[in-house]
C-alpha cells in the first residue's frame, strides 16, 4: 500500500500512453530496465513492485500538459504530440516549460501531406487555398507559414484519411508509419513535414532528493536498454594480418577483444560490440577477408 502523504515527495511519477502505438514499447522499456509493474491496463495508476515509482496511464495528448503543469515528474510521449501541444498551450497562454531528457529509439513516424492518388504534385505550394484535414493544425500551420502558403485547416481527431473521399477536404496531413492506410483510401503521400520518435521529458523544476535518486538509478538503465537494442555482439575467427581491415568495416565498432587460438598462430578469436546494424553484406565482406565462424548475437542489456 502506497502512503499518499509521502508519495508526493518520495515516489517518482511517470505518465505514459494508456493505449496506442507507444504503449507496448514503453512497457517493454520499463521491464528491461528492471521496473516491475503488474497492474493491468485498466488501472489508471499503477505502482512498481520493486521501486518507488508510480505509473500514470493517460491519453498521449494529456502527457505534455501533465509534465508542464508539474502533475507528474516524467512523461514518455511522441515528439509530434509534444510539439503540437506546446504550440497549443502557447496560444492558450499556458505554461510550456519542460526538460527533454532523451530521445528513445521507438515510436518512429512522420507527419506527412497526402493527396488523392490521381492528383499531380509539384510541391507544398500546390496546397495554396486548399482545405486540409489534420489532427495537427499547429505543426501544419508552422510549416506552411514558413513558405507563405495559405490554407484552411479542417480539424479532425480520427479517420483523417477519409476526409477527401467524403468531400470534407482536398488533402490531409496525418501521421504515417507504413502508408498502407493511405493507399487503402486512394491517397498518396507526397511530402513529410515533421519526423517523430518517442521522447522522455521531465518537469522543469528540481526534483526532491528522493525522486532524483530514483531517476539517477533508472536513467542509466534505460540508456543501457536503448544502446543494447541498437547494438550487436559479434564473434569470429579471423586472420591476424587482417584485423585492421575487419575492424574498419564493422559499423560503429568498439576496440575488439583478441583471443589467441591454440595451435593457430596466424589466426585469432575476435569479439567486438557493434553499435549499428550488421547486414548480410557486412558478414559476406568479413568472410571475404578470411573470417570464419561468424556469429552476430543480440544484446539484452548494456552499461558503460
Short mmCIF file of the C-alpha atoms (twelve columns), coordinates in Angstrom:
data_MODEL
# 
_entry.id   MODEL 
# 
loop_
_atom_site.group_PDB 
_atom_site.id 
_atom_site.type_symbol 
_atom_site.label_atom_id 
_atom_site.label_alt_id 
_atom_site.label_comp_id 
_atom_site.label_asym_id 
_atom_site.label_seq_id 
_atom_site.Cartn_x 
_atom_site.Cartn_y 
_atom_site.Cartn_z 
_atom_site.pdbx_PDB_model_num 
ATOM 1   C CA . UNK A 1   0.000   0.000   0.000   1 
ATOM 2   C CA . UNK A 2   1.370   3.389   -1.053  1 
ATOM 3   C CA . UNK A 3   1.231   6.125   1.601   1 
ATOM 4   C CA . UNK A 4   -0.293  9.064   -0.289  1 
ATOM 5   C CA . UNK A 5   1.007   11.584  2.278   1 
ATOM 6   C CA . UNK A 6   4.625   10.811  1.410   1 
ATOM 7   C CA . UNK A 7   4.313   9.812   -2.253  1 
ATOM 8   C CA . UNK A 8   4.418   13.426  -3.480  1 
ATOM 9   C CA . UNK A 9   7.990   13.825  -2.265  1 
ATOM 10  C CA . UNK A 10  9.378   10.289  -2.366  1 
ATOM 11  C CA . UNK A 11  7.797   8.458   -5.317  1 
ATOM 12  C CA . UNK A 12  8.719   9.239   -8.913  1 
ATOM 13  C CA . UNK A 13  5.575   9.670   -11.003 1 
ATOM 14  C CA . UNK A 14  5.738   8.887   -14.751 1 
ATOM 15  C CA . UNK A 15  2.947   9.447   -17.301 1 
ATOM 16  C CA . UNK A 16  2.712   7.050   -20.254 1 
ATOM 17  C CA . UNK A 17  0.222   6.372   -23.019 1 
ATOM 18  C CA . UNK A 18  -2.629  4.167   -21.817 1 
ATOM 19  C CA . UNK A 19  -3.137  2.523   -25.200 1 
ATOM 20  C CA . UNK A 20  -1.679  3.224   -28.602 1 
ATOM 21  C CA . UNK A 21  1.413   2.843   -30.718 1 
ATOM 22  C CA . UNK A 22  3.866   3.698   -27.893 1 
ATOM 23  C CA . UNK A 23  2.308   1.571   -25.148 1 
ATOM 24  C CA . UNK A 24  3.865   -1.842  -25.747 1 
ATOM 25  C CA . UNK A 25  7.371   -0.492  -26.407 1 
ATOM 26  C CA . UNK A 26  7.224   1.746   -23.324 1 
ATOM 27  C CA . UNK A 27  6.182   -1.130  -21.089 1 
ATOM 28  C CA . UNK A 28  8.946   -3.261  -22.620 1 
ATOM 29  C CA . UNK A 29  11.424  -0.474  -21.830 1 
ATOM 30  C CA . UNK A 30  10.284  -0.452  -18.199 1 
ATOM 31  C CA . UNK A 31  10.524  -4.234  -17.945 1 
ATOM 32  C CA . UNK A 32  14.006  -4.366  -19.460 1 
ATOM 33  C CA . UNK A 33  15.070  -1.511  -17.165 1 
ATOM 34  C CA . UNK A 34  14.071  -3.550  -14.115 1 
ATOM 35  C CA . UNK A 35  10.845  -1.687  -13.307 1 
ATOM 36  C CA . UNK A 36  8.287   -4.353  -12.348 1 
ATOM 37  C CA . UNK A 37  4.646   -3.397  -12.930 1 
ATOM 38  C CA . UNK A 38  1.867   -5.971  -12.682 1 
ATOM 39  C CA . UNK A 39  -1.350  -3.924  -12.781 1 
ATOM 40  C CA . UNK A 40  -3.393  -4.302  -15.963 1 
ATOM 41  C CA . UNK A 41  -4.021  -1.528  -18.482 1 
ATOM 42  C CA . UNK A 42  -7.396  -0.934  -16.846 1 
ATOM 43  C CA . UNK A 43  -5.710  0.746   -13.886 1 
ATOM 44  C CA . UNK A 44  -5.143  4.473   -14.369 1 
ATOM 45  C CA . UNK A 45  -2.489  4.479   -11.647 1 
ATOM 46  C CA . UNK A 46  -0.046  1.590   -11.279 1 
ATOM 47  C CA . UNK A 47  2.728   1.124   -8.728  1 
ATOM 48  C CA . UNK A 48  6.094   -0.512  -9.386  1 
ATOM 49  C CA . UNK A 49  6.658   -3.540  -7.166  1 
ATOM 50  C CA . UNK A 50  10.363  -3.067  -6.638  1 
ATOM 51  C CA . UNK A 51  10.941  0.700   -6.860  1 
ATOM 52  C CA . UNK A 52  9.139   3.813   -5.517  1 
ATOM 53  C CA . UNK A 53  7.661   4.627   -8.928  1 
ATOM 54  C CA . UNK A 54  4.052   5.364   -9.876  1 
ATOM 55  C CA . UNK A 55  2.889   4.966   -13.480 1 
ATOM 56  C CA . UNK A 56  0.008   7.137   -14.649 1 
ATOM 57  C CA . UNK A 57  -1.699  5.744   -17.773 1 
ATOM 58  C CA . UNK A 58  -3.390  8.519   -19.762 1 
ATOM 59  C CA . UNK A 59  -4.132  9.695   -23.303 1 
ATOM 60  C CA . UNK A 60  -0.958  10.646  -25.140 1 
ATOM 61  C CA . UNK A 61  -2.035  14.241  -25.758 1 
ATOM 62  C CA . UNK A 62  -2.510  14.740  -22.000 1 
ATOM 63  C CA . UNK A 63  1.092   13.822  -21.182 1 
ATOM 64  C CA . UNK A 64  2.883   17.091  -22.109 1 
ATOM 65  C CA . UNK A 65  0.419   19.135  -20.053 1 
ATOM 66  C CA . UNK A 66  0.783   16.856  -17.033 1 
ATOM 67  C CA . UNK A 67  4.555   17.387  -17.142 1 
ATOM 68  C CA . UNK A 68  4.343   21.133  -17.807 1 
ATOM 69  C CA . UNK A 69  1.797   21.582  -15.002 1 
ATOM 70  C CA . UNK A 70  4.051   19.587  -12.610 1 
ATOM 71  C CA . UNK A 71  1.383   16.940  -12.002 1 
ATOM 72  C CA . UNK A 72  3.919   14.224  -12.902 1 
ATOM 73  C CA . UNK A 73  7.707   14.186  -12.842 1 
ATOM 74  C CA . UNK A 74  8.351   12.443  -16.161 1 
ATOM 75  C CA . UNK A 75  6.467   11.594  -19.320 1 
ATOM 76  C CA . UNK A 76  7.033   9.455   -22.395 1 
ATOM 77  C CA . UNK A 77  5.328   10.881  -25.466 1 
ATOM 78  C CA . UNK A 78  5.758   11.221  -29.204 1 
ATOM 79  C CA . UNK A 79  7.633   14.316  -30.362 1 
ATOM 80  C CA . UNK A 80  4.713   15.094  -32.673 1 
ATOM 81  C CA . UNK A 81  2.302   15.326  -29.717 1 
ATOM 82  C CA . UNK A 82  4.837   17.251  -27.640 1 
ATOM 83  C CA . UNK A 83  5.377   19.887  -30.345 1 
ATOM 84  C CA . UNK A 84  1.682   20.245  -31.171 1 
ATOM 85  C CA . UNK A 85  0.656   20.538  -27.510 1 
ATOM 86  C CA . UNK A 86  3.399   23.077  -26.786 1 
ATOM 87  C CA . UNK A 87  2.183   25.340  -29.570 1 
ATOM 88  C CA . UNK A 88  -1.445  24.937  -28.485 1 
ATOM 89  C CA . UNK A 89  -0.577  25.880  -24.900 1 
ATOM 90  C CA . UNK A 90  1.370   28.926  -26.077 1 
ATOM 91  C CA . UNK A 91  -1.739  30.156  -27.889 1 
ATOM 92  C CA . UNK A 92  -3.856  29.467  -24.791 1 
ATOM 93  C CA . UNK A 93  -1.420  31.364  -22.569 1 
ATOM 94  C CA . UNK A 94  -0.456  28.275  -20.548 1 
ATOM 95  C CA . UNK A 95  2.965   27.383  -19.194 1 
ATOM 96  C CA . UNK A 96  5.109   25.314  -21.584 1 
ATOM 97  C CA . UNK A 97  8.301   24.613  -19.614 1 
ATOM 98  C CA . UNK A 98  9.817   21.120  -19.553 1 
ATOM 99  C CA . UNK A 99  13.176  19.372  -19.779 1 
ATOM 100 C CA . UNK A 100 13.987  16.984  -22.612 1 
ATOM 101 C CA . UNK A 101 15.822  14.015  -21.085 1 
ATOM 102 C CA . UNK A 102 16.431  11.785  -24.108 1 
ATOM 103 C CA . UNK A 103 15.016  10.601  -27.393 1 
ATOM 104 C CA . UNK A 104 14.015  6.938   -27.362 1 
ATOM 105 C CA . UNK A 105 14.557  4.505   -30.204 1 
ATOM 106 C CA . UNK A 106 10.938  3.612   -30.898 1 
ATOM 107 C CA . UNK A 107 7.717   5.285   -31.951 1 
ATOM 108 C CA . UNK A 108 9.072   6.257   -35.367 1 
ATOM 109 C CA . UNK A 109 6.530   8.028   -37.531 1 
ATOM 110 C CA . UNK A 110 6.249   11.043  -39.777 1 
ATOM 111 C CA . UNK A 111 3.659   13.757  -40.247 1 
ATOM 112 C CA . UNK A 112 3.036   13.917  -43.960 1 
ATOM 113 C CA . UNK A 113 0.817   15.558  -46.518 1 
ATOM 114 C CA . UNK A 114 -1.227  13.175  -48.660 1 
ATOM 115 C CA . UNK A 115 -3.441  13.921  -51.640 1 
ATOM 116 C CA . UNK A 116 -5.760  11.860  -53.870 1 
ATOM 117 C CA . UNK A 117 -3.657  9.407   -55.862 1 
ATOM 118 C CA . UNK A 118 -4.818  10.772  -59.226 1 
ATOM 119 C CA . UNK A 119 -3.701  14.338  -58.465 1 
ATOM 120 C CA . UNK A 120 -0.385  15.744  -59.688 1 
ATOM 121 C CA . UNK A 121 2.130   17.082  -57.150 1 
ATOM 122 C CA . UNK A 122 4.767   19.759  -57.644 1 
ATOM 123 C CA . UNK A 123 5.439   20.767  -54.037 1 
ATOM 124 C CA . UNK A 124 3.846   22.330  -50.964 1 
ATOM 125 C CA . UNK A 125 2.887   25.419  -52.973 1 
ATOM 126 C CA . UNK A 126 0.176   23.213  -54.516 1 
ATOM 127 C CA . UNK A 127 -1.689  23.449  -51.202 1 
ATOM 128 C CA . UNK A 128 -2.422  27.161  -51.680 1 
ATOM 129 C CA . UNK A 129 -6.083  27.836  -50.890 1 
ATOM 130 C CA . UNK A 130 -6.967  24.189  -50.224 1 
ATOM 131 C CA . UNK A 131 -8.837  22.611  -47.327 1 
ATOM 132 C CA . UNK A 132 -6.522  20.253  -45.428 1 
ATOM 133 C CA . UNK A 133 -7.830  17.793  -42.851 1 
ATOM 134 C CA . UNK A 134 -5.478  17.194  -39.923 1 
ATOM 135 C CA . UNK A 135 -5.157  16.402  -36.239 1 
ATOM 136 C CA . UNK A 136 -2.041  18.603  -36.082 1 
ATOM 137 C CA . UNK A 137 -3.107  22.105  -37.177 1 
ATOM 138 C CA . UNK A 138 -0.253  23.908  -35.423 1 
ATOM 139 C CA . UNK A 139 2.537   21.778  -36.921 1 
ATOM 140 C CA . UNK A 140 0.916   22.111  -40.331 1 
ATOM 141 C CA . UNK A 141 0.454   25.883  -39.988 1 
ATOM 142 C CA . UNK A 142 4.051   26.361  -38.855 1 
ATOM 143 C CA . UNK A 143 5.375   24.570  -41.910 1 
ATOM 144 C CA . UNK A 144 3.114   26.213  -44.474 1 
ATOM 145 C CA . UNK A 145 3.508   29.674  -42.966 1 
ATOM 146 C CA . UNK A 146 7.278   29.347  -43.438 1 
ATOM 147 C CA . UNK A 147 6.760   29.147  -47.219 1 
ATOM 148 C CA . UNK A 148 3.852   31.580  -47.435 1 
ATOM 149 C CA . UNK A 149 1.084   29.083  -48.258 1 
ATOM 150 C CA . UNK A 150 -2.471  29.983  -47.236 1 
ATOM 151 C CA . UNK A 151 -4.869  27.133  -46.474 1 
ATOM 152 C CA . UNK A 152 -7.921  26.220  -44.414 1 
ATOM 153 C CA . UNK A 153 -7.435  23.606  -41.694 1 
ATOM 154 C CA . UNK A 154 -10.218 21.061  -41.163 1 
ATOM 155 C CA . UNK A 155 -9.667  19.728  -37.656 1 
ATOM 156 C CA . UNK A 156 -10.430 16.011  -37.282 1 
ATOM 157 C CA . UNK A 157 -9.473  13.795  -34.339 1 
ATOM 158 C CA . UNK A 158 -9.818  10.461  -36.109 1 
ATOM 159 C CA . UNK A 159 -10.099 8.827   -39.535 1 
ATOM 160 C CA . UNK A 160 -8.418  11.801  -41.175 1 
ATOM 161 C CA . UNK A 161 -7.644  9.727   -44.255 1 
ATOM 162 C CA . UNK A 162 -11.338 9.514   -45.278 1 
ATOM 163 C CA . UNK A 163 -11.748 13.305  -45.497 1 
ATOM 164 C CA . UNK A 164 -11.007 13.739  -49.240 1 
ATOM 165 C CA . UNK A 165 -13.271 10.854  -50.228 1 
ATOM 166 C CA . UNK A 166 -16.044 12.240  -48.021 1 
ATOM 167 C CA . UNK A 167 -15.684 15.684  -49.591 1 
ATOM 168 C CA . UNK A 168 -14.523 17.293  -46.337 1 
ATOM 169 C CA . UNK A 169 -11.071 18.313  -47.558 1 
ATOM 170 C CA . UNK A 170 -8.823  18.457  -50.614 1 
ATOM 171 C CA . UNK A 171 -5.814  16.921  -48.864 1 
ATOM 172 C CA . UNK A 172 -4.775  15.610  -45.461 1 
ATOM 173 C CA . UNK A 173 -1.838  15.994  -43.103 1 
ATOM 174 C CA . UNK A 174 -1.576  12.980  -40.833 1 
ATOM 175 C CA . UNK A 175 0.824   10.563  -39.147 1 
ATOM 176 C CA . UNK A 176 2.238   7.891   -41.430 1 
ATOM 177 C CA . UNK A 177 4.054   4.713   -40.437 1 
ATOM 178 C CA . UNK A 178 3.736   2.340   -43.398 1 
ATOM 179 C CA . UNK A 179 1.457   4.208   -45.801 1 
ATOM 180 C CA . UNK A 180 -0.918  1.248   -46.148 1 
ATOM 181 C CA . UNK A 181 -3.904  3.174   -44.745 1 
ATOM 182 C CA . UNK A 182 -3.348  5.980   -47.227 1 
ATOM 183 C CA . UNK A 183 -3.311  3.577   -50.165 1 
ATOM 184 C CA . UNK A 184 -6.473  1.885   -48.930 1 
ATOM 185 C CA . UNK A 185 -8.209  5.261   -49.063 1 
ATOM 186 C CA . UNK A 186 -6.965  6.260   -52.503 1 
ATOM 187 C CA . UNK A 187 -4.310  8.664   -51.232 1 
ATOM 188 C CA . UNK A 188 -0.603  9.081   -51.878 1 
ATOM 189 C CA . UNK A 189 1.989   10.526  -49.517 1 
ATOM 190 C CA . UNK A 190 3.697   13.492  -51.160 1 
ATOM 191 C CA . UNK A 191 5.725   15.363  -48.530 1 
ATOM 192 C CA . UNK A 192 6.895   14.903  -44.933 1 
ATOM 193 C CA . UNK A 193 6.694   17.999  -42.718 1 
ATOM 194 C CA . UNK A 194 7.759   16.543  -39.352 1 
ATOM 195 C CA . UNK A 195 9.546   13.361  -38.202 1 
ATOM 196 C CA . UNK A 196 8.949   11.953  -34.744 1 
ATOM 197 C CA . UNK A 197 10.128  9.416   -32.187 1 
ATOM 198 C CA . UNK A 198 9.168   8.776   -28.589 1 
ATOM 199 C CA . UNK A 199 10.910  11.085  -26.115 1 
ATOM 200 C CA . UNK A 200 11.383  11.122  -22.337 1 
ATOM 201 C CA . UNK A 201 10.634  14.536  -20.833 1 
ATOM 202 C CA . UNK A 202 10.689  15.886  -17.270 1 
ATOM 203 C CA . UNK A 203 9.216   18.782  -15.330 1 
ATOM 204 C CA . UNK A 204 11.459  21.821  -15.413 1 
ATOM 205 C CA . UNK A 205 11.867  22.226  -11.665 1 
ATOM 206 C CA . UNK A 206 14.310  20.497  -9.344  1 
ATOM 207 C CA . UNK A 207 13.106  17.129  -8.062  1 
ATOM 208 C CA . UNK A 208 13.011  16.194  -4.397  1 
ATOM 209 C CA . UNK A 209 16.254  14.357  -3.494  1 
ATOM 210 C CA . UNK A 210 14.427  11.041  -3.099  1 
ATOM 211 C CA . UNK A 211 12.921  11.340  -6.559  1 
ATOM 212 C CA . UNK A 212 16.194  12.474  -8.123  1 
ATOM 213 C CA . UNK A 213 17.888  9.398   -6.658  1 
ATOM 214 C CA . UNK A 214 15.334  7.156   -8.383  1 
ATOM 215 C CA . UNK A 215 15.820  8.975   -11.687 1 
ATOM 216 C CA . UNK A 216 19.608  8.665   -11.327 1 
ATOM 217 C CA . UNK A 217 19.099  4.914   -10.911 1 
ATOM 218 C CA . UNK A 218 16.724  4.186   -13.781 1 
ATOM 219 C CA . UNK A 219 18.065  6.618   -16.400 1 
ATOM 220 C CA . UNK A 220 21.373  4.736   -16.973 1 
ATOM 221 C CA . UNK A 221 19.336  1.534   -17.170 1 
ATOM 222 C CA . UNK A 222 17.091  2.984   -19.860 1 
ATOM 223 C CA . UNK A 223 20.104  4.303   -21.733 1 
ATOM 224 C CA . UNK A 224 21.630  0.838   -21.482 1 
ATOM 225 C CA . UNK A 225 18.490  -0.767  -22.892 1 
ATOM 226 C CA . UNK A 226 18.493  1.739   -25.756 1 
ATOM 227 C CA . UNK A 227 22.164  1.115   -26.505 1 
ATOM 228 C CA . UNK A 228 21.724  -2.656  -26.315 1 
ATOM 229 C CA . UNK A 229 18.789  -2.707  -28.717 1 
ATOM 230 C CA . UNK A 230 20.876  -0.858  -31.301 1 
ATOM 231 C CA . UNK A 231 23.993  -2.990  -30.805 1 
ATOM 232 C CA . UNK A 232 25.170  -6.482  -31.655 1 
ATOM 233 C CA . UNK A 233 27.871  -8.685  -30.166 1 
ATOM 234 C CA . UNK A 234 29.987  -10.160 -32.967 1 
ATOM 235 C CA . UNK A 235 32.298  -13.148 -32.609 1 
ATOM 236 C CA . UNK A 236 34.507  -14.675 -35.283 1 
ATOM 237 C CA . UNK A 237 37.810  -16.312 -36.002 1 
ATOM 238 C CA . UNK A 238 39.957  -14.048 -38.144 1 
ATOM 239 C CA . UNK A 239 43.392  -13.832 -39.798 1 
ATOM 240 C CA . UNK A 240 45.744  -11.859 -37.570 1 
ATOM 241 C CA . UNK A 241 47.017  -9.929  -40.603 1 
ATOM 242 C CA . UNK A 242 43.514  -8.697  -41.461 1 
ATOM 243 C CA . UNK A 243 42.418  -7.356  -38.050 1 
ATOM 244 C CA . UNK A 244 42.658  -3.689  -39.030 1 
ATOM 245 C CA . UNK A 245 40.645  -4.208  -42.220 1 
ATOM 246 C CA . UNK A 246 37.994  -6.242  -40.410 1 
ATOM 247 C CA . UNK A 247 37.584  -3.654  -37.656 1 
ATOM 248 C CA . UNK A 248 37.286  -0.892  -40.250 1 
ATOM 249 C CA . UNK A 249 34.234  -2.404  -41.958 1 
ATOM 250 C CA . UNK A 250 32.282  -3.125  -38.768 1 
ATOM 251 C CA . UNK A 251 29.784  -0.266  -38.261 1 
ATOM 252 C CA . UNK A 252 30.269  1.647   -35.018 1 
ATOM 253 C CA . UNK A 253 32.588  -0.995  -33.567 1 
ATOM 254 C CA . UNK A 254 34.473  -0.531  -30.310 1 
ATOM 255 C CA . UNK A 255 38.020  -1.818  -29.890 1 
ATOM 256 C CA . UNK A 256 37.811  -5.601  -30.308 1 
ATOM 257 C CA . UNK A 257 38.885  -8.227  -27.800 1 
ATOM 258 C CA . UNK A 258 41.524  -10.508 -29.305 1 
ATOM 259 C CA . UNK A 259 41.981  -14.066 -28.009 1 
ATOM 260 C CA . UNK A 260 44.793  -16.401 -29.080 1 
ATOM 261 C CA . UNK A 261 43.706  -19.628 -30.779 1 
ATOM 262 C CA . UNK A 262 45.524  -22.772 -29.657 1 
ATOM 263 C CA . UNK A 263 47.602  -24.193 -32.479 1 
ATOM 264 C CA . UNK A 264 46.789  -21.360 -34.926 1 
ATOM 265 C CA . UNK A 265 49.425  -18.605 -34.597 1 
ATOM 266 C CA . UNK A 266 48.169  -16.799 -37.706 1 
ATOM 267 C CA . UNK A 267 44.516  -16.661 -36.566 1 
ATOM 268 C CA . UNK A 268 42.737  -15.217 -33.520 1 
ATOM 269 C CA . UNK A 269 39.276  -15.176 -31.994 1 
ATOM 270 C CA . UNK A 270 37.806  -11.701 -32.264 1 
ATOM 271 C CA . UNK A 271 34.939  -10.364 -30.115 1 
ATOM 272 C CA . UNK A 272 33.514  -6.897  -30.756 1 
ATOM 273 C CA . UNK A 273 30.444  -4.799  -29.924 1 
ATOM 274 C CA . UNK A 274 28.989  -3.015  -32.940 1 
ATOM 275 C CA . UNK A 275 26.587  -0.166  -32.203 1 
ATOM 276 C CA . UNK A 276 24.907  -0.259  -35.581 1 
ATOM 277 C CA . UNK A 277 23.045  -2.832  -37.672 1 
ATOM 278 C CA . UNK A 278 25.112  -5.577  -39.211 1 
ATOM 279 C CA . UNK A 279 23.819  -6.545  -42.653 1 
ATOM 280 C CA . UNK A 280 24.425  -9.685  -44.690 1 
ATOM 281 C CA . UNK A 281 26.708  -7.655  -46.956 1 
ATOM 282 C CA . UNK A 282 28.926  -6.877  -43.948 1 
ATOM 283 C CA . UNK A 283 29.137  -10.538 -42.981 1 
ATOM 284 C CA . UNK A 284 29.973  -11.521 -46.566 1 
ATOM 285 C CA . UNK A 285 32.760  -8.929  -46.609 1 
ATOM 286 C CA . UNK A 286 34.107  -10.357 -43.327 1 
ATOM 287 C CA . UNK A 287 34.167  -13.815 -44.897 1 
ATOM 288 C CA . UNK A 288 35.946  -12.435 -47.959 1 
ATOM 289 C CA . UNK A 289 38.660  -11.127 -45.626 1 
ATOM 290 C CA . UNK A 290 39.122  -14.625 -44.216 1 
ATOM 291 C CA . UNK A 291 36.874  -14.567 -41.160 1 
ATOM 292 C CA . UNK A 292 35.134  -17.823 -40.216 1 
ATOM 293 C CA . UNK A 293 32.553  -18.955 -37.627 1 
ATOM 294 C CA . UNK A 294 30.942  -15.511 -37.704 1 
ATOM 295 C CA . UNK A 295 28.238  -15.072 -35.044 1 
ATOM 296 C CA . UNK A 296 26.067  -11.966 -34.610 1 
ATOM 297 C CA . UNK A 297 24.226  -12.017 -31.273 1 
ATOM 298 C CA . UNK A 298 21.635  -9.532  -29.922 1 
ATOM 299 C CA . UNK A 299 22.422  -7.775  -26.630 1 
ATOM 300 C CA . UNK A 300 19.701  -7.531  -23.968 1 
ATOM 301 C CA . UNK A 301 21.328  -5.031  -21.588 1 
ATOM 302 C CA . UNK A 302 24.490  -2.930  -21.666 1 
ATOM 303 C CA . UNK A 303 26.126  -0.477  -19.251 1 
ATOM 304 C CA . UNK A 304 29.292  1.545   -19.611 1 
# 
